[in-house]
Amino acid sequence: MRRRAIEWSRIVSQSIHRVVKARTCSALGGLVKVMHPATVGPSAAYSVASHPMAVPRTVDEHLAVLERGLQPRVGEPKRVLVIGAGMAGLVAASELLRAGHDPVVIEAQQRVGGRVLTLREPFAHGLWAEAGAMRIPRSHRLTHALIDRYRLTTAPFTMDNPEAYCFFGGHRVRHTELGADPTALGFDVGEHEHLPPGQLWARELEPFTTRLRDEGDDAWVGITAEYDQYCIREFLELRGWSEGAIEMFGLLFNQEALMNSSFLEMLREEVGNFYTDLDYIDGGTDLLPKAFLPELADRIRFGAKMVALEQSDRDVTVHYRTAAGRFSMTGDYAILTTPFPVLRHVEVLTPFSRKKQRAIRQLHYDASAKVFLQFRRRFWEDDDGISGGGTVTDLAVRNVYYPDHGRDTGRGVVLASYTWGEDAQRWGSLSPEDRIVQALEDVTRIHPQAAEEFEVGASKMWHDDEFAGGAFALFDPGQQTLLYDAIIGPEGRVHFAGEHASLEHAWIQGAIESGVRAAAEIHDR
């Protein structure tokens, strides 16, 4: 799941693809195709000696595990307690089971998927909405390997549409009407910045893409050392952008709420082609985690909330609470996929190292909010000629996505608002009823037909979810250097996975990569 929203710069400049992601989930792509360090393997780019060679480090090595399984080893099967039935936990349990081990999954909720959550209620038959992960870059080979394994059907996810709107300061214009001059929207930019916004941004990315093309993935070591201390705003200021250009970037690329996040987070997505060519799973993204149930259902303990954890030099014990009381389970090893904000409320009876404790306390998680509105007819297509893609605005809704699916019903569920950061926090402060009312008011300003066609709505605030504690991990400046090795490193017999334990924060790919890694670490012990 993740932050950007609507691709605008590709429309105003054919030289670059820039999709703004609305963060459970588009980016500049097409410049180079580079694997970023999370998929190359964090140890390869940042801590070369962190793990044994038998643990996968590159995308190809992770892919080989998914396709052929872990390498055979001599020894007794290991009983592994996997905490969490999100994508990381399911992948880890599946690979351990295939390798002959004895995994048991302990899940606090009554479903699999974690932050993969497809809503089918309260919507009409045949409609759904993605409260969590909603799109999958075709560059994410690990995710597509599982989609292929379970024979799920995908369809193209439309990120950009030249007929969609920009709605700023009460004025509505189509992307195609903006042209190449940023002053058309009233931005006070410098003379040297009278370029299509996509070209301005591409000019800053070009040195990085060149460096990665020439040096390969080893370039990330130097890039990280040089730029990890910068947030997005500081990087733009370093490059001499005017305040008007920064404001334009924040609004059109929907980055205002993320200006203080690590520049490297954005850079990885841009050069990794995360937003230029995407799919969605036909029928709902939750079909992917549900595909693991035939092999894992009898190994999952639902409704079991971990409350304490302890380990010795021989085993690990997880204490959990169900509706019937408190229980415990012991295994040889454990894999924690628990988000760190949630892990903060678990009693660790055998204390973790100081570095791990600091990582758990300090790792930044971002807020994310989605509001959905069902309409009885697809007026954005019938009246406005907008099929897929989205509108970006300075209204509180910020991003409006038009669904590709559901056309056969005649109706549609619009993602009426997708926000993160402080924007999402404000939505979370409203009652569920007021979220629907205010989202409908904003969408009606953009599409006057909306009020008359509205039927029902729903919302999801990930930062208010007790099982998530936030939408996704998002480094503050300097946190990759300071915390990353401690985040992914094992603590005795306890291993760690989840999107936060990768560099592909907020993406299913990151969860899969970390699940494969954690399973391989235990298999190799």
Short mmCIF file of C-alpha atoms in Angstrom, two decimals:
data_model
loop_
_atom_site.label_atom_id
_atom_site.label_comp_id
_atom_site.label_asym_id
_atom_site.label_seq_id
_atom_site.Cartn_x
_atom_site.Cartn_y
_atom_site.Cartn_z
CA MET A 1 0.00 0.00 0.00
CA ARG A 2 1.36 3.48 -0.56
CA ARG A 3 1.40 7.16 -1.20
CA ARG A 4 1.17 8.68 -4.68
CA ALA A 5 -1.77 9.58 -6.75
CA ILE A 6 -2.15 10.66 -10.35
CA GLU A 7 0.27 10.71 -13.23
CA TRP A 8 0.40 14.29 -14.49
CA SER A 9 3.85 14.90 -15.86
CA ARG A 10 3.64 12.23 -18.54
CA ILE A 11 0.66 14.08 -19.91
CA VAL A 12 2.49 17.42 -20.09
CA SER A 13 5.82 15.90 -21.13
CA GLN A 14 6.36 12.79 -23.21
CA SER A 15 9.97 12.63 -22.06
CA ILE A 16 9.14 11.20 -18.65
CA HIS A 17 6.59 9.08 -16.86
CA ARG A 18 5.60 10.35 -13.47
CA VAL A 19 2.69 8.82 -11.68
CA VAL A 20 1.62 10.18 -8.38
CA LYS A 21 0.67 7.40 -6.13
CA ALA A 22 -2.26 7.63 -3.77
CA ARG A 23 0.75 5.63 -0.94
CA THR A 24 -1.70 1.39 -0.20
CA CYS A 25 -0.43 2.56 -3.56
CA SER A 26 2.64 5.63 -9.44
CA ALA A 27 6.11 6.79 -10.33
CA LEU A 28 8.40 8.11 -12.96
CA GLY A 29 9.49 5.20 -15.00
CA GLY A 30 10.91 4.37 -18.33
CA LEU A 31 14.20 6.15 -17.71
CA VAL A 32 16.03 3.01 -16.65
CA LYS A 33 14.99 -0.32 -15.31
CA VAL A 34 16.87 -0.74 -12.05
CA MET A 35 16.42 -3.13 -9.16
CA HIS A 36 16.58 -1.10 -5.99
CA PRO A 37 18.43 -2.41 -2.95
CA ALA A 38 15.44 -4.01 -1.28
CA THR A 39 15.04 -6.43 -4.14
CA VAL A 40 18.73 -6.70 -4.86
CA GLY A 41 18.92 -7.75 -1.24
CA PRO A 42 19.66 -5.29 1.53
CA SER A 43 22.79 -7.20 2.44
CA ALA A 44 24.11 -6.75 -1.07
CA ALA A 45 23.85 -2.98 -0.99
CA TYR A 46 24.20 -2.07 2.66
CA SER A 47 25.51 -4.85 4.89
CA VAL A 48 27.47 -7.29 2.83
CA ALA A 49 28.37 -9.56 5.74
CA SER A 50 24.95 -9.57 7.43
CA HIS A 51 23.71 -12.95 6.22
CA PRO A 52 25.13 -16.24 4.98
CA MET A 53 25.38 -16.67 1.25
CA ALA A 54 22.61 -19.30 1.37
CA VAL A 55 20.12 -16.55 2.16
CA PRO A 56 18.79 -14.97 -1.07
CA ARG A 57 20.13 -11.51 -1.81
CA THR A 58 19.09 -10.63 -5.36
CA VAL A 59 15.71 -10.58 -7.05
CA ASP A 60 16.71 -13.60 -9.10
CA GLU A 61 17.66 -15.53 -5.96
CA HIS A 62 14.38 -14.68 -4.23
CA LEU A 63 12.55 -15.64 -7.41
CA ALA A 64 14.39 -18.96 -7.52
CA VAL A 65 13.12 -19.78 -4.02
CA LEU A 66 9.53 -19.03 -5.03
CA GLU A 67 9.85 -21.13 -8.16
CA ARG A 68 11.95 -24.06 -6.90
CA GLY A 69 11.83 -23.86 -3.11
CA LEU A 70 14.59 -23.61 -0.53
CA GLN A 71 17.71 -25.68 -1.08
CA PRO A 72 17.67 -29.17 0.56
CA ARG A 73 19.36 -29.41 3.94
CA VAL A 74 20.18 -32.27 6.25
CA GLY A 75 18.65 -32.06 9.71
CA GLU A 76 15.45 -32.26 11.69
CA PRO A 77 12.44 -30.22 10.54
CA LYS A 78 12.01 -27.05 12.58
CA ARG A 79 8.81 -25.92 14.26
CA VAL A 80 8.45 -22.25 13.39
CA LEU A 81 5.93 -19.87 14.91
CA VAL A 82 4.95 -17.27 12.31
CA ILE A 83 3.24 -14.25 13.83
CA GLY A 84 0.85 -12.67 11.36
CA ALA A 85 -1.03 -14.00 8.33
CA GLY A 86 -0.30 -11.06 6.07
CA MET A 87 1.65 -11.58 2.87
CA ALA A 88 5.02 -11.84 4.61
CA GLY A 89 3.79 -14.44 7.09
CA LEU A 90 1.98 -16.48 4.46
CA VAL A 91 4.99 -16.53 2.15
CA ALA A 92 7.36 -17.49 4.97
CA ALA A 93 5.07 -20.27 6.19
CA SER A 94 4.51 -21.58 2.67
CA GLU A 95 8.22 -21.76 1.85
CA LEU A 96 9.05 -23.40 5.18
CA LEU A 97 6.30 -25.97 4.67
CA ARG A 98 7.49 -26.74 1.16
CA ALA A 99 11.00 -27.27 2.58
CA GLY A 100 9.70 -29.85 5.06
CA HIS A 101 9.47 -27.71 8.19
CA ASP A 102 6.52 -27.37 10.59
CA PRO A 103 5.21 -23.77 10.50
CA VAL A 104 2.30 -22.56 12.61
CA VAL A 105 0.75 -19.16 11.89
CA ILE A 106 -0.67 -17.13 14.77
CA GLU A 107 -3.06 -14.44 13.50
CA ALA A 108 -4.92 -11.92 15.66
CA GLN A 109 -7.71 -11.29 13.16
CA GLN A 110 -10.22 -13.66 11.60
CA ARG A 111 -8.82 -13.33 8.10
CA VAL A 112 -5.60 -13.53 6.12
CA GLY A 113 -4.06 -10.67 4.19
CA GLY A 114 -3.11 -8.04 6.75
CA ARG A 115 -3.02 -4.74 4.88
CA VAL A 116 -4.32 -6.48 1.78
CA LEU A 117 -8.00 -5.83 2.42
CA THR A 118 -10.73 -5.91 -0.24
CA LEU A 119 -14.12 -4.48 0.77
CA ARG A 120 -17.19 -6.07 -0.79
CA GLU A 121 -19.66 -4.70 1.72
CA PRO A 122 -21.61 -2.42 1.76
CA PHE A 123 -21.34 -2.29 -2.03
CA ALA A 124 -23.68 -3.73 -4.65
CA HIS A 125 -23.13 -7.23 -6.03
CA GLY A 126 -20.16 -7.39 -8.39
CA LEU A 127 -18.43 -4.32 -6.94
CA TRP A 128 -15.48 -4.10 -4.58
CA ALA A 129 -13.00 -1.56 -3.26
CA GLU A 130 -9.40 -1.96 -2.18
CA ALA A 131 -8.93 -0.58 1.31
CA GLY A 132 -5.31 -1.73 1.19
CA ALA A 133 -3.01 -2.69 -1.67
CA MET A 134 -4.72 -1.95 -4.96
CA ARG A 135 -2.10 -2.10 -7.73
CA ILE A 136 0.91 -4.17 -8.67
CA PRO A 137 3.82 -2.87 -10.77
CA ARG A 138 4.80 -5.25 -13.52
CA SER A 139 8.39 -4.66 -12.44
CA HIS A 140 7.57 -6.47 -9.17
CA ARG A 141 8.60 -9.92 -10.32
CA LEU A 142 8.13 -11.65 -6.96
CA THR A 143 4.51 -10.56 -6.69
CA HIS A 144 3.77 -11.62 -10.24
CA ALA A 145 5.46 -14.98 -9.62
CA LEU A 146 2.87 -15.71 -6.91
CA ILE A 147 0.05 -14.41 -9.09
CA ASP A 148 1.20 -16.86 -11.76
CA ARG A 149 1.63 -19.69 -9.25
CA TYR A 150 -1.96 -19.40 -8.10
CA ARG A 151 -3.30 -18.66 -11.60
CA LEU A 152 -4.95 -15.38 -10.69
CA THR A 153 -6.20 -13.06 -13.40
CA THR A 154 -4.89 -9.52 -13.73
CA ALA A 155 -5.95 -6.50 -15.76
CA PRO A 156 -4.24 -3.16 -16.46
CA PHE A 157 -4.53 -0.56 -13.70
CA THR A 158 -4.99 2.89 -15.25
CA MET A 159 -2.90 5.45 -13.39
CA ASP A 160 -3.14 8.40 -15.75
CA ASN A 161 -5.86 9.72 -18.02
CA PRO A 162 -5.44 12.95 -20.02
CA GLU A 163 -9.17 13.56 -19.73
CA ALA A 164 -9.14 13.55 -15.92
CA TYR A 165 -9.14 16.81 -14.02
CA CYS A 166 -6.87 19.09 -12.05
CA PHE A 167 -9.06 21.02 -9.61
CA PHE A 168 -7.14 23.82 -7.89
CA GLY A 169 -8.40 27.04 -6.34
CA GLY A 170 -11.94 26.26 -7.45
CA HIS A 171 -10.95 25.94 -11.12
CA ARG A 172 -11.40 22.68 -13.01
CA VAL A 173 -9.28 21.90 -16.06
CA ARG A 174 -8.43 18.68 -17.80
CA HIS A 175 -4.84 17.53 -17.84
CA THR A 176 -4.78 18.03 -21.61
CA GLU A 177 -5.73 21.69 -21.18
CA LEU A 178 -2.79 22.56 -18.95
CA GLY A 179 -0.11 22.60 -21.58
CA ALA A 180 3.56 22.84 -20.72
CA ASP A 181 3.57 26.14 -18.80
CA PRO A 182 3.30 25.76 -15.01
CA THR A 183 2.24 29.41 -14.71
CA ALA A 184 -1.10 28.38 -16.25
CA LEU A 185 -2.11 27.22 -12.77
CA GLY A 186 -0.75 30.35 -11.13
CA PHE A 187 2.49 28.92 -9.75
CA ASP A 188 5.17 31.57 -9.23
CA VAL A 189 8.17 29.75 -10.67
CA GLY A 190 11.53 31.07 -11.77
CA GLU A 191 12.40 31.75 -15.39
CA HIS A 192 14.53 28.62 -15.53
CA GLU A 193 11.54 26.60 -14.30
CA HIS A 194 9.16 27.41 -17.16
CA LEU A 195 9.12 23.78 -18.18
CA PRO A 196 6.60 20.97 -17.97
CA PRO A 197 6.74 19.76 -14.35
CA GLY A 198 7.72 16.30 -15.55
CA GLN A 199 10.76 17.72 -17.29
CA LEU A 200 11.79 19.62 -14.17
CA TRP A 201 11.69 16.44 -12.12
CA ALA A 202 13.34 14.33 -14.84
CA ARG A 203 16.22 16.80 -14.90
CA GLU A 204 16.90 16.07 -11.23
CA LEU A 205 16.61 12.31 -11.63
CA GLU A 206 18.84 12.03 -14.68
CA PRO A 207 22.16 11.99 -12.73
CA PHE A 208 20.85 9.14 -10.58
CA THR A 209 19.62 7.07 -13.51
CA THR A 210 22.93 7.62 -15.29
CA ARG A 211 24.87 6.59 -12.22
CA LEU A 212 22.80 3.44 -11.75
CA ARG A 213 23.11 2.58 -15.43
CA ASP A 214 26.89 2.97 -15.34
CA GLU A 215 27.65 1.45 -11.93
CA GLY A 216 24.76 -0.97 -11.50
CA ASP A 217 23.25 -1.68 -8.12
CA ASP A 218 26.54 -0.93 -6.36
CA ALA A 219 25.74 2.72 -6.98
CA TRP A 220 23.16 2.57 -4.19
CA VAL A 221 25.91 2.46 -1.57
CA GLY A 222 27.22 5.87 -2.60
CA ILE A 223 23.77 7.32 -3.26
CA THR A 224 22.64 6.29 0.20
CA ALA A 225 25.72 7.77 1.85
CA GLU A 226 25.25 11.07 0.03
CA TYR A 227 21.49 11.55 0.17
CA ASP A 228 20.03 9.60 3.09
CA GLN A 229 20.11 12.74 5.26
CA TYR A 230 17.78 14.67 2.93
CA CYS A 231 14.01 14.85 2.98
CA ILE A 232 12.23 15.58 -0.29
CA ARG A 233 11.92 19.32 0.39
CA GLU A 234 15.58 19.60 1.36
CA PHE A 235 16.65 17.82 -1.81
CA LEU A 236 14.62 20.23 -3.96
CA GLU A 237 16.04 23.20 -2.07
CA LEU A 238 19.53 21.76 -2.52
CA ARG A 239 18.88 21.65 -6.25
CA GLY A 240 17.84 25.31 -6.28
CA TRP A 241 14.10 24.98 -6.80
CA SER A 242 12.02 28.06 -6.11
CA GLU A 243 9.26 27.95 -3.52
CA GLY A 244 6.71 28.20 -6.33
CA ALA A 245 8.18 25.14 -8.05
CA ILE A 246 8.23 23.20 -4.79
CA GLU A 247 4.57 24.10 -4.21
CA MET A 248 3.73 23.01 -7.75
CA PHE A 249 5.56 19.73 -7.24
CA GLY A 250 3.81 19.12 -3.94
CA LEU A 251 0.35 19.72 -5.38
CA LEU A 252 0.59 18.19 -8.84
CA PHE A 253 2.61 15.18 -7.66
CA ASN A 254 0.60 15.05 -4.44
CA GLN A 255 3.68 15.15 -2.25
CA GLU A 256 2.79 17.96 0.15
CA ALA A 257 2.07 15.56 3.01
CA LEU A 258 5.34 13.71 2.37
CA MET A 259 7.80 16.56 1.93
CA ASN A 260 9.57 15.69 5.17
CA SER A 261 9.99 11.98 4.38
CA SER A 262 13.25 10.51 3.13
CA PHE A 263 14.20 11.48 -0.41
CA LEU A 264 15.53 7.94 -0.92
CA GLU A 265 12.03 6.49 -0.46
CA MET A 266 10.82 8.46 -3.46
CA LEU A 267 13.96 7.91 -5.51
CA ARG A 268 13.74 4.13 -5.22
CA GLU A 269 10.21 4.13 -6.58
CA GLU A 270 11.04 6.53 -9.38
CA VAL A 271 14.00 4.61 -10.79
CA GLY A 272 12.36 1.25 -10.09
CA ASN A 273 9.45 1.78 -12.51
CA PHE A 274 6.91 1.41 -9.72
CA TYR A 275 4.22 3.50 -11.40
CA THR A 276 4.53 3.27 -15.15
CA ASP A 277 3.04 -0.13 -15.87
CA LEU A 278 0.63 -1.56 -13.31
CA ASP A 279 -1.96 -4.29 -12.94
CA TYR A 280 -4.72 -5.12 -10.52
CA ILE A 281 -6.04 -8.54 -9.56
CA ASP A 282 -9.42 -9.08 -11.16
CA GLY A 283 -11.90 -9.89 -8.42
CA GLY A 284 -9.92 -8.21 -5.64
CA THR A 285 -6.38 -8.17 -4.32
CA ASP A 286 -7.40 -10.35 -1.37
CA LEU A 287 -7.58 -13.30 -3.78
CA LEU A 288 -3.77 -13.45 -3.50
CA PRO A 289 -3.51 -14.08 0.26
CA LYS A 290 -6.59 -16.30 0.13
CA ALA A 291 -4.80 -18.45 -2.46
CA PHE A 292 -2.51 -19.70 0.33
CA LEU A 293 -5.40 -21.15 2.34
CA PRO A 294 -5.59 -24.59 0.71
CA GLU A 295 -2.05 -25.34 1.88
CA LEU A 296 -1.98 -23.37 5.13
CA ALA A 297 -5.53 -23.18 6.52
CA ASP A 298 -5.05 -26.00 9.03
CA ARG A 299 -1.84 -24.35 10.25
CA ILE A 300 -3.35 -20.93 11.01
CA ARG A 301 -4.65 -20.07 14.48
CA PHE A 302 -7.11 -17.19 13.94
CA GLY A 303 -8.24 -14.83 16.68
CA ALA A 304 -4.97 -15.20 18.59
CA LYS A 305 -3.39 -11.91 19.60
CA MET A 306 0.25 -12.09 20.66
CA VAL A 307 0.71 -10.39 24.04
CA ALA A 308 4.16 -11.61 25.12
CA LEU A 309 7.26 -13.26 23.71
CA GLU A 310 10.19 -15.04 25.31
CA GLN A 311 13.07 -17.20 24.15
CA SER A 312 15.90 -19.34 25.46
CA ASP A 313 18.91 -20.82 23.74
CA ARG A 314 16.69 -23.80 22.81
CA ASP A 315 13.25 -22.43 21.83
CA VAL A 316 10.82 -19.54 21.52
CA THR A 317 7.48 -19.20 23.30
CA VAL A 318 4.66 -16.93 22.14
CA HIS A 319 1.94 -16.02 24.62
CA TYR A 320 -1.35 -15.05 23.01
CA ARG A 321 -4.88 -14.16 23.99
CA THR A 322 -8.11 -15.44 22.43
CA ALA A 323 -11.75 -14.93 23.33
CA ALA A 324 -11.37 -17.96 25.62
CA GLY A 325 -8.37 -16.69 27.58
CA ARG A 326 -4.58 -16.67 27.52
CA PHE A 327 -2.51 -19.48 25.99
CA SER A 328 1.05 -20.14 24.85
CA MET A 329 2.83 -22.00 22.07
CA THR A 330 6.49 -23.01 21.80
CA GLY A 331 8.61 -23.59 18.71
CA ASP A 332 12.23 -23.83 17.64
CA TYR A 333 12.14 -20.39 15.99
CA ALA A 334 9.73 -17.52 15.39
CA ILE A 335 9.16 -15.06 12.56
CA LEU A 336 7.59 -11.77 13.60
CA THR A 337 5.77 -9.96 10.79
CA THR A 338 4.09 -7.69 13.32
CA PRO A 339 4.29 -3.98 12.39
CA PHE A 340 6.59 -2.20 14.82
CA PRO A 341 3.88 0.13 16.23
CA VAL A 342 1.95 -2.99 17.24
CA LEU A 343 5.06 -4.78 18.49
CA ARG A 344 5.61 -1.87 20.89
CA HIS A 345 2.63 -3.16 22.87
CA VAL A 346 3.92 -6.74 23.13
CA GLU A 347 5.80 -7.71 26.28
CA VAL A 348 9.23 -9.00 25.23
CA LEU A 349 10.25 -11.03 28.26
CA THR A 350 13.70 -11.78 26.84
CA PRO A 351 14.76 -8.26 25.84
CA PHE A 352 15.93 -7.55 22.33
CA SER A 353 19.26 -5.82 21.70
CA ARG A 354 19.46 -2.06 22.19
CA LYS A 355 19.69 -1.53 18.43
CA LYS A 356 16.53 -3.56 17.80
CA GLN A 357 14.69 -1.77 20.59
CA ARG A 358 15.67 1.58 19.09
CA ALA A 359 14.50 0.50 15.63
CA ILE A 360 11.14 -0.62 17.00
CA ARG A 361 10.69 2.69 18.84
CA GLN A 362 11.89 5.04 16.12
CA LEU A 363 10.89 3.59 12.74
CA HIS A 364 8.41 6.01 11.22
CA TYR A 365 5.05 4.74 10.01
CA ASP A 366 2.80 6.93 7.90
CA ALA A 367 -0.94 7.40 8.10
CA SER A 368 -3.22 6.59 5.18
CA ALA A 369 -6.93 7.12 4.64
CA LYS A 370 -9.32 5.96 1.93
CA VAL A 371 -12.95 6.99 1.40
CA PHE A 372 -15.10 5.13 -1.12
CA LEU A 373 -18.36 6.24 -2.73
CA GLN A 374 -20.68 4.01 -4.76
CA PHE A 375 -22.67 5.65 -7.56
CA ARG A 376 -25.61 4.19 -9.41
CA ARG A 377 -24.17 5.15 -12.78
CA ARG A 378 -20.66 5.81 -14.06
CA PHE A 379 -21.16 9.49 -14.85
CA TRP A 380 -17.41 10.15 -15.03
CA GLU A 381 -17.33 7.85 -18.05
CA ASP A 382 -20.74 8.60 -19.56
CA ASP A 383 -20.71 12.39 -19.09
CA ASP A 384 -17.04 13.35 -18.72
CA GLY A 385 -15.32 10.74 -20.88
CA ILE A 386 -12.95 9.62 -18.11
CA SER A 387 -12.19 5.88 -18.13
CA GLY A 388 -9.82 5.05 -15.31
CA GLY A 389 -7.05 7.21 -13.98
CA GLY A 390 -7.69 9.98 -11.53
CA THR A 391 -8.15 13.59 -10.62
CA VAL A 392 -5.81 15.55 -8.36
CA THR A 393 -7.04 18.49 -6.29
CA ASP A 394 -6.21 20.84 -3.44
CA LEU A 395 -9.53 19.95 -1.81
CA ALA A 396 -9.40 17.74 1.26
CA VAL A 397 -10.00 14.60 -0.83
CA ARG A 398 -6.70 15.27 -2.66
CA ASN A 399 -6.93 12.28 -5.05
CA VAL A 400 -9.94 10.77 -6.78
CA TYR A 401 -9.53 7.44 -8.57
CA TYR A 402 -11.99 6.14 -11.17
CA PRO A 403 -12.33 2.34 -11.15
CA ASP A 404 -11.38 0.15 -14.10
CA HIS A 405 -13.56 -2.69 -12.83
CA GLY A 406 -17.31 -2.96 -12.34
CA ARG A 407 -18.39 -1.65 -15.74
CA ASP A 408 -20.59 -4.70 -16.30
CA THR A 409 -22.75 -3.64 -13.34
CA GLY A 410 -23.42 -0.15 -14.65
CA ARG A 411 -22.39 1.14 -11.23
CA GLY A 412 -19.00 1.99 -9.80
CA VAL A 413 -17.14 2.50 -6.54
CA VAL A 414 -14.94 5.58 -6.80
CA LEU A 415 -11.96 5.96 -4.52
CA ALA A 416 -13.19 9.42 -3.61
CA SER A 417 -10.23 10.26 -1.40
CA TYR A 418 -6.81 8.72 -0.98
CA THR A 419 -4.56 10.59 1.42
CA TRP A 420 -1.60 10.02 3.69
CA GLY A 421 0.37 11.89 6.30
CA GLU A 422 -1.32 14.88 7.87
CA ASP A 423 -4.07 14.82 5.25
CA ALA A 424 -5.00 11.31 6.36
CA GLN A 425 -4.83 12.25 10.04
CA ARG A 426 -7.48 14.91 9.45
CA TRP A 427 -9.81 12.40 7.81
CA GLY A 428 -9.25 10.05 10.71
CA SER A 429 -10.46 12.69 13.15
CA LEU A 430 -13.90 12.68 11.50
CA SER A 431 -16.66 10.21 12.27
CA PRO A 432 -17.22 7.52 9.63
CA GLU A 433 -20.48 9.23 8.66
CA ASP A 434 -18.85 12.66 8.29
CA ARG A 435 -16.09 11.20 6.12
CA ILE A 436 -18.70 10.09 3.59
CA VAL A 437 -20.55 13.41 3.73
CA GLN A 438 -17.44 15.54 3.29
CA ALA A 439 -15.94 13.35 0.58
CA LEU A 440 -19.20 13.53 -1.35
CA GLU A 441 -19.25 17.32 -1.00
CA ASP A 442 -15.73 17.60 -2.45
CA VAL A 443 -16.39 15.15 -5.30
CA THR A 444 -19.58 17.04 -6.13
CA ARG A 445 -17.54 20.22 -6.60
CA ILE A 446 -15.50 18.37 -9.21
CA HIS A 447 -18.42 16.37 -10.64
CA PRO A 448 -21.77 18.13 -10.01
CA GLN A 449 -23.63 14.90 -10.88
CA ALA A 450 -22.17 13.06 -7.91
CA ALA A 451 -24.69 14.04 -5.24
CA GLU A 452 -27.69 12.84 -7.25
CA GLU A 453 -26.04 9.54 -8.21
CA PHE A 454 -24.61 8.63 -4.77
CA GLU A 455 -25.78 5.40 -3.10
CA VAL A 456 -23.47 4.28 -0.29
CA GLY A 457 -19.98 4.85 1.09
CA ALA A 458 -17.26 3.34 3.27
CA SER A 459 -13.85 4.34 4.62
CA LYS A 460 -10.66 2.86 6.06
CA MET A 461 -8.16 4.63 8.33
CA TRP A 462 -5.05 2.46 8.60
CA HIS A 463 -3.48 4.57 11.31
CA ASP A 464 -6.48 3.80 13.53
CA ASP A 465 -6.28 0.05 12.91
CA GLU A 466 -5.08 -1.71 16.07
CA PHE A 467 -3.53 -4.54 14.04
CA ALA A 468 -1.57 -2.21 11.74
CA GLY A 469 -0.70 0.90 13.74
CA GLY A 470 -0.14 2.77 10.47
CA ALA A 471 -0.39 2.28 6.73
CA PHE A 472 3.26 1.48 5.98
CA ALA A 473 6.79 2.13 7.13
CA LEU A 474 8.28 5.31 5.67
CA PHE A 475 11.80 6.34 6.56
CA ASP A 476 12.51 9.75 7.96
CA PRO A 477 15.78 11.26 6.69
CA GLY A 478 18.72 9.24 7.98
CA GLN A 479 16.69 6.27 9.16
CA GLN A 480 17.82 3.92 6.42
CA THR A 481 21.43 4.29 7.52
CA LEU A 482 20.62 4.35 11.22
CA LEU A 483 17.96 1.64 11.51
CA TYR A 484 17.74 -0.66 8.51
CA ASP A 485 20.27 -3.34 9.53
CA ALA A 486 18.70 -3.48 12.98
CA ILE A 487 15.20 -3.77 11.52
CA ILE A 488 15.95 -6.88 9.48
CA GLY A 489 18.51 -8.54 11.77
CA PRO A 490 17.49 -11.66 13.78
CA GLU A 491 17.40 -11.56 17.57
CA GLY A 492 18.48 -14.97 18.79
CA ARG A 493 15.81 -17.38 17.56
CA VAL A 494 13.45 -14.60 16.49
CA HIS A 495 13.48 -13.43 12.86
CA PHE A 496 11.69 -10.46 11.28
CA ALA A 497 9.65 -9.97 8.13
CA GLY A 498 7.02 -7.60 6.74
CA GLU A 499 7.09 -4.68 4.34
CA HIS A 500 8.94 -2.69 7.00
CA ALA A 501 11.71 -5.31 6.95
CA SER A 502 12.52 -4.51 3.31
CA LEU A 503 13.28 -1.35 1.38
CA GLU A 504 10.10 -1.66 -0.69
CA HIS A 505 7.94 -0.07 1.93
CA ALA A 506 4.18 -0.20 1.38
CA TRP A 507 4.34 -2.76 -1.42
CA ILE A 508 3.35 -6.43 -1.51
CA GLN A 509 6.73 -7.06 -3.15
CA GLY A 510 8.52 -5.92 0.01
CA ALA A 511 6.45 -8.23 2.18
CA ILE A 512 7.15 -11.19 -0.12
CA GLU A 513 10.88 -10.48 -0.28
CA SER A 514 11.12 -10.30 3.51
CA GLY A 515 9.09 -13.48 3.97
CA VAL A 516 11.37 -15.42 1.64
CA ARG A 517 14.44 -14.00 3.38
CA ALA A 518 13.22 -14.88 6.90
CA ALA A 519 12.28 -18.42 5.84
CA ALA A 520 15.69 -18.89 4.22
CA GLU A 521 17.48 -17.59 7.33
CA ILE A 522 15.79 -20.22 9.50
CA HIS A 523 16.18 -22.97 6.91
CA ASP A 524 19.92 -22.21 6.79
CA ARG A 525 20.45 -22.46 10.55
#
